[in-house]
Coordinates of C-alpha atoms and ligand atoms in Angstrom, one line a residue:
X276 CA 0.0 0.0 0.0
X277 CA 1.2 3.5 -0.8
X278 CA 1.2 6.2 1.8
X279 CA 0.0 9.5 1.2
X280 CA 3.0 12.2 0.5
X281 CA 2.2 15.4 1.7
X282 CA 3.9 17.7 4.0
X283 CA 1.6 19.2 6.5
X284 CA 3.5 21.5 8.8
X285 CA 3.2 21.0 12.4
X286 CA 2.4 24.7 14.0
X287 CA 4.1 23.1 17.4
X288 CA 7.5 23.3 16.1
X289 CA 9.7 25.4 15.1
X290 CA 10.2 25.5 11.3
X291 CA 13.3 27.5 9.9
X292 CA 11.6 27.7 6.5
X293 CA 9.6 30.1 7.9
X294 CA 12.6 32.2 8.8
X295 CA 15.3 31.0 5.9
X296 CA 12.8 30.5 3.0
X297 CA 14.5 27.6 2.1
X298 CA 13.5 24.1 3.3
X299 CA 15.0 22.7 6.8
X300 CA 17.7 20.8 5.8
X301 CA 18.6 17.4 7.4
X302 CA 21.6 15.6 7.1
X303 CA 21.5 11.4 6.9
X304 CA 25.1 9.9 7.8
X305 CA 24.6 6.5 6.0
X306 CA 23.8 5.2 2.7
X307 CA 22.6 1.8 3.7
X308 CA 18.7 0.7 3.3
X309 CA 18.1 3.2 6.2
X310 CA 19.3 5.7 5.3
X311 CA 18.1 5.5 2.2
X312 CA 14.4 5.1 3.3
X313 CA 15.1 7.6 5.5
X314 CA 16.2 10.3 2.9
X315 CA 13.0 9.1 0.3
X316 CA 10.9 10.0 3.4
X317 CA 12.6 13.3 4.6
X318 CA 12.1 14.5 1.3
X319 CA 8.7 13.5 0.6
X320 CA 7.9 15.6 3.3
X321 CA 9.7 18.9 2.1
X322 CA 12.7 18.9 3.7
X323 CA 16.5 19.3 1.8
X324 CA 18.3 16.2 2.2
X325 CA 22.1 15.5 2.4
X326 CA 22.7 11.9 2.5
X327 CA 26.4 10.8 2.8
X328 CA 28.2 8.1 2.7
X329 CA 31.7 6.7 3.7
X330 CA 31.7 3.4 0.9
X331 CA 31.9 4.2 -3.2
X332 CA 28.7 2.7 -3.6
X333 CA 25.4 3.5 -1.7
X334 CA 23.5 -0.2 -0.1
X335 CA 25.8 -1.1 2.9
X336 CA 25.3 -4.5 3.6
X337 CA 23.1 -5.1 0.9
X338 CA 25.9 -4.7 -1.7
X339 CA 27.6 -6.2 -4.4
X340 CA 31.5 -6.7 -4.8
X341 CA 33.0 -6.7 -8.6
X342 CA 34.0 -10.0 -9.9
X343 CA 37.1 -9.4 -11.5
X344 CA 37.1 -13.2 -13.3
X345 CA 33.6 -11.5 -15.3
X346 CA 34.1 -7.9 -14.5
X347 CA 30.2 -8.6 -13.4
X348 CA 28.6 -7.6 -9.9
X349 CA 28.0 -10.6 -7.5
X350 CA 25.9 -10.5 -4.2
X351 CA 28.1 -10.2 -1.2
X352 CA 25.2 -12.7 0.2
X353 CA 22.2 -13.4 -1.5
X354 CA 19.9 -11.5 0.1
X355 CA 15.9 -12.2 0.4
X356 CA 12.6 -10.5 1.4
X357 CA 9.3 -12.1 2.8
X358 CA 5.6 -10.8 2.0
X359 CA 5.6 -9.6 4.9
X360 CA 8.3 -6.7 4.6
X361 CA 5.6 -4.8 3.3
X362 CA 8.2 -1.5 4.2
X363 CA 10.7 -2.8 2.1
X364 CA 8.2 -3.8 -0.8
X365 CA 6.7 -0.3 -0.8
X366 CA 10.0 1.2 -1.2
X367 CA 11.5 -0.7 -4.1
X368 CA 8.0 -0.3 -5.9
X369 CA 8.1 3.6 -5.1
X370 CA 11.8 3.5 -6.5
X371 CA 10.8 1.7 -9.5
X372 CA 12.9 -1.1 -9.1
X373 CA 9.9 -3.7 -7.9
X374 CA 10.1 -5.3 -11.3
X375 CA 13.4 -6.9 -10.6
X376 CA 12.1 -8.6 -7.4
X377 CA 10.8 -12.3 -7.9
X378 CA 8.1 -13.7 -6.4
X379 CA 8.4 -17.2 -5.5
X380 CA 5.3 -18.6 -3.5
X381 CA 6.7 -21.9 -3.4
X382 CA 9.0 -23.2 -0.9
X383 CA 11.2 -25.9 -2.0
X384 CA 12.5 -27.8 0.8
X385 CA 15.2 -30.8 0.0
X386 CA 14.4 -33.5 2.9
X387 CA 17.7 -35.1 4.5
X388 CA 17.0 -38.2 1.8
X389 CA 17.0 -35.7 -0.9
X390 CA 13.7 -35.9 -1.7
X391 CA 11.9 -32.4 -2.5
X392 CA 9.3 -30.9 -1.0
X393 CA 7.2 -27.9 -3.0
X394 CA 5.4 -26.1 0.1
X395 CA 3.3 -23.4 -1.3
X396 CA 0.6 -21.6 1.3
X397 CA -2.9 -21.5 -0.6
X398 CA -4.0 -18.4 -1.4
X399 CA -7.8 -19.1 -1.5
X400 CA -7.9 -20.0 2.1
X401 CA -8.4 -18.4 5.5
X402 CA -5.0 -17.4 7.5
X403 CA -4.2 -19.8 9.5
X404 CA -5.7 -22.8 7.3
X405 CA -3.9 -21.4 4.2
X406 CA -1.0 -22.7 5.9
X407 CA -2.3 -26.4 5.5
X408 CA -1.0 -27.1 2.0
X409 CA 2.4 -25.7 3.0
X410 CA 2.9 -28.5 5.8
X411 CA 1.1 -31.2 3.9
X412 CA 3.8 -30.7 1.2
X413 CA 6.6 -31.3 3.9
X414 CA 7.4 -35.0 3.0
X415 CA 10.2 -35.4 4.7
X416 CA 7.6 -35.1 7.8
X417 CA 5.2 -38.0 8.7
X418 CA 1.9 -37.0 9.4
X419 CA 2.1 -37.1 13.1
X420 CA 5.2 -34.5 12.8
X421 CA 2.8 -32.6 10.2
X422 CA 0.5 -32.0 12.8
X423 CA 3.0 -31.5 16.1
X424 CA 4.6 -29.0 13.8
X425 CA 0.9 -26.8 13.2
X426 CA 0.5 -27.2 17.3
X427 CA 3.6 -26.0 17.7
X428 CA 3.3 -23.0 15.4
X429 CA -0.1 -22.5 16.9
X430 CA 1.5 -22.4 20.7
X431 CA 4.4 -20.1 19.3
X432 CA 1.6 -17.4 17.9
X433 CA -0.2 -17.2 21.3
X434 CA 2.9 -17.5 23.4
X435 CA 3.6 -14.0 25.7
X436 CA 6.2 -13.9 28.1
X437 CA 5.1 -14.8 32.3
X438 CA 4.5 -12.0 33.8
X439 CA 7.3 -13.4 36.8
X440 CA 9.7 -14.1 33.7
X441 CA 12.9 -11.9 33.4
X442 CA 14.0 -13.0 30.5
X443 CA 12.0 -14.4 28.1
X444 CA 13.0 -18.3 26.7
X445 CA 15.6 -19.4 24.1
X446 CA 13.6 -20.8 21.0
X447 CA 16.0 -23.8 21.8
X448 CA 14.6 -24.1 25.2
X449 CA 10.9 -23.6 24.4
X450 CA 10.8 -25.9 21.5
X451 CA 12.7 -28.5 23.1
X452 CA 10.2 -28.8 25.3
X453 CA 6.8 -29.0 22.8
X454 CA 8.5 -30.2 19.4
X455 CA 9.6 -33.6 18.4
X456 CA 13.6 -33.5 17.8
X457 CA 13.1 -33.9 14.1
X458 CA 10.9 -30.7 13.8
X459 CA 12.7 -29.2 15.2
X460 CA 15.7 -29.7 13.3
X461 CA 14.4 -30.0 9.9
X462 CA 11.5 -26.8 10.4
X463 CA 12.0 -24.1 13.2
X464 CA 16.0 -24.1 13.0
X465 CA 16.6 -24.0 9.7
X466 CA 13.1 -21.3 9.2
X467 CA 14.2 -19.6 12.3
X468 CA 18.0 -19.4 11.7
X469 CA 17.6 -17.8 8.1
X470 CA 14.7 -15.5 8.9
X471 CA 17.0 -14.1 12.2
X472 CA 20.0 -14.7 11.2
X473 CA 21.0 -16.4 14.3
X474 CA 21.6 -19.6 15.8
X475 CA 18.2 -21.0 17.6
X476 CA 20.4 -21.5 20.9
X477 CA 20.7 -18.1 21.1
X478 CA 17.6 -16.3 19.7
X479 CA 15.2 -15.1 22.2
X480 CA 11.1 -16.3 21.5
X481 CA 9.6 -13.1 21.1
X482 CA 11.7 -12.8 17.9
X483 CA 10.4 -16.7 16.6
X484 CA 7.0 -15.6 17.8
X485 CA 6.8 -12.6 15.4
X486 CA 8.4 -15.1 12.4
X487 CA 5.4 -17.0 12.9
X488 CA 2.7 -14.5 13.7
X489 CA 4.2 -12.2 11.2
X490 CA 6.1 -14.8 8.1
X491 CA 3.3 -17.3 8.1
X492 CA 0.1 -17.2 9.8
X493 CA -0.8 -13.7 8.9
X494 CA -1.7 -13.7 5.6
X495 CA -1.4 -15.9 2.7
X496 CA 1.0 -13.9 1.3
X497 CA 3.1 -13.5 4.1
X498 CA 5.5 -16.1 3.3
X499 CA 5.8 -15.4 -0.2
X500 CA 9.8 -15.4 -1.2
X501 CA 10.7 -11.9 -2.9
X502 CA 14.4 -12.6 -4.2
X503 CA 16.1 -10.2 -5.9
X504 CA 17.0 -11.0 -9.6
X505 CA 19.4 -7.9 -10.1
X506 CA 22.7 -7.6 -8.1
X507 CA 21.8 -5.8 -4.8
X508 CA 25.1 -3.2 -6.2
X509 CA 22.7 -2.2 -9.4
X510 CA 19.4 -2.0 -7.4
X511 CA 20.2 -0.1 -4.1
X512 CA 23.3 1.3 -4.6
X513 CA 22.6 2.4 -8.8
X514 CA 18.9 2.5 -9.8
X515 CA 17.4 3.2 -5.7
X516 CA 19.9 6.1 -5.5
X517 CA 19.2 7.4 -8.5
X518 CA 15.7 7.5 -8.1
X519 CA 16.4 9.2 -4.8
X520 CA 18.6 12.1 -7.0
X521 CA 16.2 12.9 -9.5
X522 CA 13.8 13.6 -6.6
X523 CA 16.0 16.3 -5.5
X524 CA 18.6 13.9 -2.6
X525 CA 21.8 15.0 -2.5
X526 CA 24.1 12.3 -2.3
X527 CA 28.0 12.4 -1.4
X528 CA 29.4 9.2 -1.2
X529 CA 33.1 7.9 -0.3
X530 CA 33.0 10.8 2.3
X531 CA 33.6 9.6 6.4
X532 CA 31.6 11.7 8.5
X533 CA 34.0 12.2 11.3
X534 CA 32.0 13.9 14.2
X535 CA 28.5 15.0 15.0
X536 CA 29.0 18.8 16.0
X537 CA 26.5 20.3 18.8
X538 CA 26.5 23.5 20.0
X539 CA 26.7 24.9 23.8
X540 CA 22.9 23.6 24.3
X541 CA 23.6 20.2 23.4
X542 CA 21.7 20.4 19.9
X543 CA 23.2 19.3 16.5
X544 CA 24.8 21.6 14.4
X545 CA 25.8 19.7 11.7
X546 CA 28.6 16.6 10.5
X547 CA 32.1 17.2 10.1
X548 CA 33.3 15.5 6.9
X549 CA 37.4 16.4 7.1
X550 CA 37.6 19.8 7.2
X551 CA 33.9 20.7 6.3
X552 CA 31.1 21.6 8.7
X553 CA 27.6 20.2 6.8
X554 CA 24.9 22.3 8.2
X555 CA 22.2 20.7 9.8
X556 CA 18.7 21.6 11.3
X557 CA 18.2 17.6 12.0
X558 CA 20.8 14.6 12.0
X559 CA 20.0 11.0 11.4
X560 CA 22.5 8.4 12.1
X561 CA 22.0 5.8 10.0
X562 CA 25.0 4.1 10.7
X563 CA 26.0 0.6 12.9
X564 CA 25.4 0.7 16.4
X565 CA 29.6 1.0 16.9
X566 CA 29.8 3.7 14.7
X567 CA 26.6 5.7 15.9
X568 CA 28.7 5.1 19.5
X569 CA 31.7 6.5 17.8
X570 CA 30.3 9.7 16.8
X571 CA 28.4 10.3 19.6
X572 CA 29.8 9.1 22.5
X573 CA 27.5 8.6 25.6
X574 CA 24.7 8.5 23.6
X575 CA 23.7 4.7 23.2
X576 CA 23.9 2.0 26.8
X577 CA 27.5 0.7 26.2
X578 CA 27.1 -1.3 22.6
X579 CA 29.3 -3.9 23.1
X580 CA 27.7 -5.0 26.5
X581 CA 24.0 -4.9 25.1
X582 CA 24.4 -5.6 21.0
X583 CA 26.0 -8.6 19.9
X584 CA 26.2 -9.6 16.1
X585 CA 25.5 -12.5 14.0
X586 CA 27.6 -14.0 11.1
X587 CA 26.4 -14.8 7.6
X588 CA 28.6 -16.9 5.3
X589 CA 27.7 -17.2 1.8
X590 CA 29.4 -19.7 -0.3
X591 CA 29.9 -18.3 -4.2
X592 CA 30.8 -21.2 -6.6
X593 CA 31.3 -21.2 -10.1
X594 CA 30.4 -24.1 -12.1
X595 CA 30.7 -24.8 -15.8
X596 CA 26.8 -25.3 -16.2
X597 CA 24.0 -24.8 -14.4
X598 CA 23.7 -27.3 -11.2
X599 CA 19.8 -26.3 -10.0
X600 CA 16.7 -26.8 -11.8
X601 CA 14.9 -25.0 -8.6
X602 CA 14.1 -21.0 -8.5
X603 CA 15.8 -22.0 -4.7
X604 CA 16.3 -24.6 -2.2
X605 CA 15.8 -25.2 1.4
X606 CA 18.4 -27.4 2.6
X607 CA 17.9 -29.0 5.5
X608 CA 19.6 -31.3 8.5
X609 CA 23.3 -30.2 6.4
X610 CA 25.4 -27.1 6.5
X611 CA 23.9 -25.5 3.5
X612 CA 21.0 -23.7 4.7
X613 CA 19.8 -22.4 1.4
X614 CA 20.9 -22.5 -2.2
X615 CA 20.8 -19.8 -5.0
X616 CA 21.2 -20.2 -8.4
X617 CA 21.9 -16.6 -10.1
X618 CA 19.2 -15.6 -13.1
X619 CA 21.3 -15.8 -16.2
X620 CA 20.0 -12.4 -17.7
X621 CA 20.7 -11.1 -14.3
X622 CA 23.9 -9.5 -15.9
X623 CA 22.5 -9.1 -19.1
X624 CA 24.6 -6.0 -20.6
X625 CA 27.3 -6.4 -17.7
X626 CA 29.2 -9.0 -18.2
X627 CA 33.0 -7.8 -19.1
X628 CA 34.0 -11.2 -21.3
X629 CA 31.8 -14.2 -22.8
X630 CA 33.0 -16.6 -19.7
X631 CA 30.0 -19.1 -19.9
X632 CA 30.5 -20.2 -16.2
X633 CA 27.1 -20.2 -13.8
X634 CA 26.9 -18.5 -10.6
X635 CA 25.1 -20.4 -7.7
X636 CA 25.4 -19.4 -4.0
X637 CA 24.5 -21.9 -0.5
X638 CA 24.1 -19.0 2.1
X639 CA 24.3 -20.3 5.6
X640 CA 22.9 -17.9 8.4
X641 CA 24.2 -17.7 12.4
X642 CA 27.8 -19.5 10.8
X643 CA 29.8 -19.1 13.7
X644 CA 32.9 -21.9 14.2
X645 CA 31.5 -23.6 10.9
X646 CA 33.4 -26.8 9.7
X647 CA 35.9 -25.5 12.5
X648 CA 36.8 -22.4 10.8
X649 CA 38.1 -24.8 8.3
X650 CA 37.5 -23.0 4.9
X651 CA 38.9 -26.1 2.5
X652 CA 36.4 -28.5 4.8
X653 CA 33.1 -25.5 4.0
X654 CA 33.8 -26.1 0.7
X655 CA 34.1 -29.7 0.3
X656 CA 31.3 -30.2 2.5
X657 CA 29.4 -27.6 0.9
X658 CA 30.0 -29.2 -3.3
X659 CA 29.5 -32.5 -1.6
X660 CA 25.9 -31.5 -0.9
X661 CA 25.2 -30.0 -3.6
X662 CA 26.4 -33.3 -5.9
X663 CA 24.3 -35.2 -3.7
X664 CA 21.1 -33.3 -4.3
X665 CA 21.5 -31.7 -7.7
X666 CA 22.5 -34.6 -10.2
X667 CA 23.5 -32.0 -12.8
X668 CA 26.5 -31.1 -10.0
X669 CA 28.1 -34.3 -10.2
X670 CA 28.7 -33.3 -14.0
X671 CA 29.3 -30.0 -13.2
X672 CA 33.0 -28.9 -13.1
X673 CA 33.6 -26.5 -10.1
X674 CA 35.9 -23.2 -12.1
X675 CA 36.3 -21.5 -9.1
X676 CA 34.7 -20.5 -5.3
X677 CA 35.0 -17.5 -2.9
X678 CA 34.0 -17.3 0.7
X679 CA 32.6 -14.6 2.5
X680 CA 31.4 -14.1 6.0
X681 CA 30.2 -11.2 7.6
X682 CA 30.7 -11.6 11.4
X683 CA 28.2 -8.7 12.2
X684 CA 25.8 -9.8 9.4
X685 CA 22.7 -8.6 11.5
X686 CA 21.6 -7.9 15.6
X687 CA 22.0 -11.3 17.4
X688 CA 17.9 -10.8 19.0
X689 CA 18.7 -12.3 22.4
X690 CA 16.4 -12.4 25.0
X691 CA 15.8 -8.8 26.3
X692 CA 17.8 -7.7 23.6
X693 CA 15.1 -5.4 22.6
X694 CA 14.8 -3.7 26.0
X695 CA 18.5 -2.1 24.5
X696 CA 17.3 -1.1 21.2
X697 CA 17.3 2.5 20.9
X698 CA 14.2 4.3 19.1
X699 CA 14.7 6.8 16.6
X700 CA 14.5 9.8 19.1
X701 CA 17.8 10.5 21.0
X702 CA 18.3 12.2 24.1
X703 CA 19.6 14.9 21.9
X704 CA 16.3 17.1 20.5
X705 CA 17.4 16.6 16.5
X706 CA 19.6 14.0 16.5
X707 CA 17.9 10.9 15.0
X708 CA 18.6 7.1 14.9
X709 CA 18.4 4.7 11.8
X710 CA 19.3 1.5 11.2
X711 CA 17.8 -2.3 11.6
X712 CA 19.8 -2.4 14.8
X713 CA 17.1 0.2 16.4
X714 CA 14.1 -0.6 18.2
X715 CA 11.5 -1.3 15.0
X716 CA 9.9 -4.4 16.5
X717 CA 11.4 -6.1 13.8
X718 CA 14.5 -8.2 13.1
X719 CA 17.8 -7.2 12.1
X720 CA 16.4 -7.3 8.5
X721 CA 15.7 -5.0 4.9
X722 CA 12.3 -4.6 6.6
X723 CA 14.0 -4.0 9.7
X724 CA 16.6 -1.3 8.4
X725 CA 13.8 0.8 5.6
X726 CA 11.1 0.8 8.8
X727 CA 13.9 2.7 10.8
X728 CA 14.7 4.7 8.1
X729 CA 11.4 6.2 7.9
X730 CA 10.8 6.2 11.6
X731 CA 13.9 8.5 11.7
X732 CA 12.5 10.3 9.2
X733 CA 8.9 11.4 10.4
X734 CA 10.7 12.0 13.7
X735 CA 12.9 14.5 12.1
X736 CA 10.2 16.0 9.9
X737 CA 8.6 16.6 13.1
X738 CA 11.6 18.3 15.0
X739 CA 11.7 21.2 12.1
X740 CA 7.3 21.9 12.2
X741 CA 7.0 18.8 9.0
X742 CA 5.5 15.3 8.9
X743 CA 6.3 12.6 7.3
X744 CA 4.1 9.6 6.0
X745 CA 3.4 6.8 8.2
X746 CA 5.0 3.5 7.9
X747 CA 3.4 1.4 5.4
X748 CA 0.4 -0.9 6.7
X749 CA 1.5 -4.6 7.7
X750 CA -0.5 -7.5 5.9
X751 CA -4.1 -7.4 7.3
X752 CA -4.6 -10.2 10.0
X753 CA -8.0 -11.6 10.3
X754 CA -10.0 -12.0 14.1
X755 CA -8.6 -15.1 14.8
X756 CA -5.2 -14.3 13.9
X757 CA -5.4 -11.0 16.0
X758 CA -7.2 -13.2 18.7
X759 CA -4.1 -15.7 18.7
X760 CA -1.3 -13.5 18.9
X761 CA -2.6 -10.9 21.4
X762 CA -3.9 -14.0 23.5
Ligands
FAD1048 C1 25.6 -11.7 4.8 C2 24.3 -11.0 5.0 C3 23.1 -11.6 4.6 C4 21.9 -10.9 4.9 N1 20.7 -11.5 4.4 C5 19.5 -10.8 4.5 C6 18.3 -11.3 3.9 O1 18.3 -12.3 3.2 N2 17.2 -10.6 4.1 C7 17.2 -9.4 4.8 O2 16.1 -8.8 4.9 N3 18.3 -8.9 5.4 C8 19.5 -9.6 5.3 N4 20.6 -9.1 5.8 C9 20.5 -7.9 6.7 C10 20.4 -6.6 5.9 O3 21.5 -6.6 5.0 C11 20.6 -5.5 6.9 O4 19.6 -5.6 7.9 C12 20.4 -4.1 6.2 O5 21.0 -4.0 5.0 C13 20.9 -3.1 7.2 O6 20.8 -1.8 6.6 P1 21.3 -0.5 7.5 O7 21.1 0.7 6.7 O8 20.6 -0.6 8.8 O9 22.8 -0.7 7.8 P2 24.1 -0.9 6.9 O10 23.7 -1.6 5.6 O11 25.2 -1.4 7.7 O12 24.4 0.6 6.4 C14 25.1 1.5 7.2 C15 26.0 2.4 6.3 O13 26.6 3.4 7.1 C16 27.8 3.7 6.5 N5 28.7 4.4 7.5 C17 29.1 3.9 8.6 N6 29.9 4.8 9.3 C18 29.9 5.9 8.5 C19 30.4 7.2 8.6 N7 31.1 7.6 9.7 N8 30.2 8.1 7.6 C20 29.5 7.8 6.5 N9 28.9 6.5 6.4 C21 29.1 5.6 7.3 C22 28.3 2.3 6.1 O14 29.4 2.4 5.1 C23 27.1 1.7 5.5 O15 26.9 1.8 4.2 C24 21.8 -9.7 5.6 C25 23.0 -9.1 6.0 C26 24.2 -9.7 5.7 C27 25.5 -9.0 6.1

């Protein structure tokens, strides 16, 4: 749903238009997802924007590196949204670059015998029962499993912490004691560590609780795979940014801001970028929690007490032909989590020689100590999985492979973790904060990260007499569905 775009000043607050003539100006320190939201929303609502950022390229960790082999742009890590990012989906289709999204409504799951499993929620049925042909196509789980799995999902949506509780459950400690072993390892870890990025040990149940209120049983179109066919580098970093231009953003990038100046009251004055003072009425950080407590120190409870982050390892491997005759896979009960094959026009007009090698990715989520930090071992474990599912990758010749992890992918959501997470008001009257590590009810996420964004956004707009549209509406849950969660 689109939101509405006008700027209707607020006569409670001060608007320096009124003195200057010229639109407030507000300054975004960060050119990843947030701040990018963030500056489409300041701007929407009249105000001058001046986004900058430190990296070349605009996306942050939603980027692309070069492959020099191709001279073609490759996904750091493949990166995925649900239906149920309805923030993120507004953006992109706002930005014009919607079209290079696809929509998978199956899920293909690849049991541990191999055998494939095409889970797609029905779209003609009531939430929760739309869910039915999704777990009936399971069949790596016997019918009994089928239907301990729907309790459990059930029990998960109407969970809420004891009131006595300090801390609220591990998911591994909840469903250990409600789920058969093998649901729990073939369904909630593998669903729970890719949607959170972090290892189900670890990941406190409010989080799982809002993957299955929010990713399955609220809306038939919830769980609906939106995967990016376009490097994440020519989406967010090229065509997003320049749609964000031509609307008037100013963008510098490959520029550190180095402090957050404030004058004698306290209130922001502006960024320092060397020796250059950027004039501000408003500031959003839009930056990771260690830099926003670099910049402004004192602001944030000490970071690396309360924030811990999660890695992300994607595996890049370059084959001689195509190994996966899937859009994706869910592999589960092995170390690949999920597997990617890139669209072959997805570099259609980029591609720097006629190298006919294929692109596929396995992307394993919450990858700490993996194969003992053993890289050769990944690898050979990783091919030898994908041989023994895909047939065409015993053919297939392996060219060449590249590892990456990201240690910090995304906010490790431990219990109480959100407790921590700042909102977008500071303590300081226009400094903002951006970014999917701040208190958006959502995981460390796209979703996560453009919801910040614009709540930073309407909470400047507000400190200089504008506003900003709301957020975009989540998917509409039915009665029962409300009645469930809230029980
Ligand atoms: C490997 C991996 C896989 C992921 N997979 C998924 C997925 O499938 N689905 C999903 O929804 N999410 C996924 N995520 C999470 C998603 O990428 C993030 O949640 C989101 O991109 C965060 O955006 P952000 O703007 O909050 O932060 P960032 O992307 O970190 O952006 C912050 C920006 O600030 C800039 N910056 C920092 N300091 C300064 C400074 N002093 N001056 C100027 N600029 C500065 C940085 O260069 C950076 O560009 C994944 C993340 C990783 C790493």
């Amino acid at each position: 749903m689109t939101t509405s775009h006008t700027s209707i000043p607020d006569p409670s607050a001060g608007d320096p238009a009124a003195e200057t003539g010229q639109p407030p100006q507000v300054v975004i320190v960060g050119g990843g997802l947030a701040g990018l939201a963030a500056a489409a929303a300041a701007s929407e609502a009249g105000l001058a924007v001046q986004l900058i950022e430190g990296r070349r390229q605009c996306g942050g960790r939603a980027a692309s590196f070069e492959d020099v082999s191709e001279g073609t742009l490759v996904d750091a890590c493949q990166h995925v949204a649900m239906g149920c990012c309805t923030n993120f989906l507004d953006l992109c289709r706002l930005a014009g670059i919607e079209q290079w999204l696809r929509r998978d409504r199956t899920l293909w799951f690849i049991g541990p015998d191999g055998r494939r499993a095409a889970c797609t929620p029905a779209s003609w049925l009531p939430a929760p029962l739309h869910l039915a042909p999704l777990l009936l196509g399971m069949r790596h789980f016997s019918l009994r499993e089928k239907l301990a799995l729907a309790v459990g999902m059930l029990r998960l949506a109407s969970w809420k912490p004891a009131v006595a509780e300090a801390v609220e459950p591990t998911a591994a400690a909840w469903l250990a004691a409600r789920q058969p072993e093998r649901v729990i390892e073939l369904f909630w870890q593998p669903v729970i560590e890719s949607a959170l990025g972090e290892s189900i040990d670890l990941v406190g149940l409010s989080a799982v609780k809002k993957v299955a209120v929010d990713g399955f049983l609220a809306h038939p179109t919830a769980a609906d795979l939106w995967v990016p066919t376009r490097p994440l580098g020519d989406l967010f970093g090229d065509r997003l940014v320049g749609w964000l231009i031509s609307r008037g953003v100013s963008i510098m990038t490959g520029r550190q801001v180095a402090a957050v100046e404030r004058d004698s009251r306290g209130r922001t004055v502006g960024v320092r970028v060397g020796d250059e003072l950027i004039a501000a009425d408003a500031v959003i950080l839009a930056v990771p929690w260690r830099a926003a407590a670099r910049l402004v120190p004192g602001l944030l409870p000490p970071v690396d007490n309360a924030f811990a982050g999660s890695p992300i390892t994607a595996v890049h491997l370059w084959f001689d032909q195509p190994i996966i005759d899937l859009p994706h896979a869910v592999l589960v009960g092995r170390v690949s989590q999920w597997v990617f094959q890139e669209e072959q026009n997805a570099h259609a007009g980029m591609s720097a020689n006629d190298d006919q090698s294929h692109h596929c990715q396995v992307v394993i989520s919450a990858s700490r100590g993996l194969c003992g930090g053993d890289r050769k071992l990944l690898l050979e474990t990783v091919v030898g999985e994908l041989k023994g599912i895909f047939p065409a990758a015993r053919e297939a010749r392996l060219l060449r492979s590249r590892i990456v992890t990201d240690p910090t992918a995304v906010l490790s959501v431990r219990p109480g973790v959100d407790r921590v997470r700042p909102p977008a008001e500071s303590a300081v009257p226009n400094l903002f904060l951006a970014g999917d590590w701040t208190a958006t009810g959502w995981p460390s996420t796209m979703e996560g990260a453009v919801r910040s964004g614009r709540l930073a956004a309407a909470a400047a707009a507000r400190s200089v007499g504008r506003t900003a549209a709301p957020l975009t509406a989540d998917l509409s849950k039915n009665r029962l569905i409300r009645l469930l969660a809230r029980s």
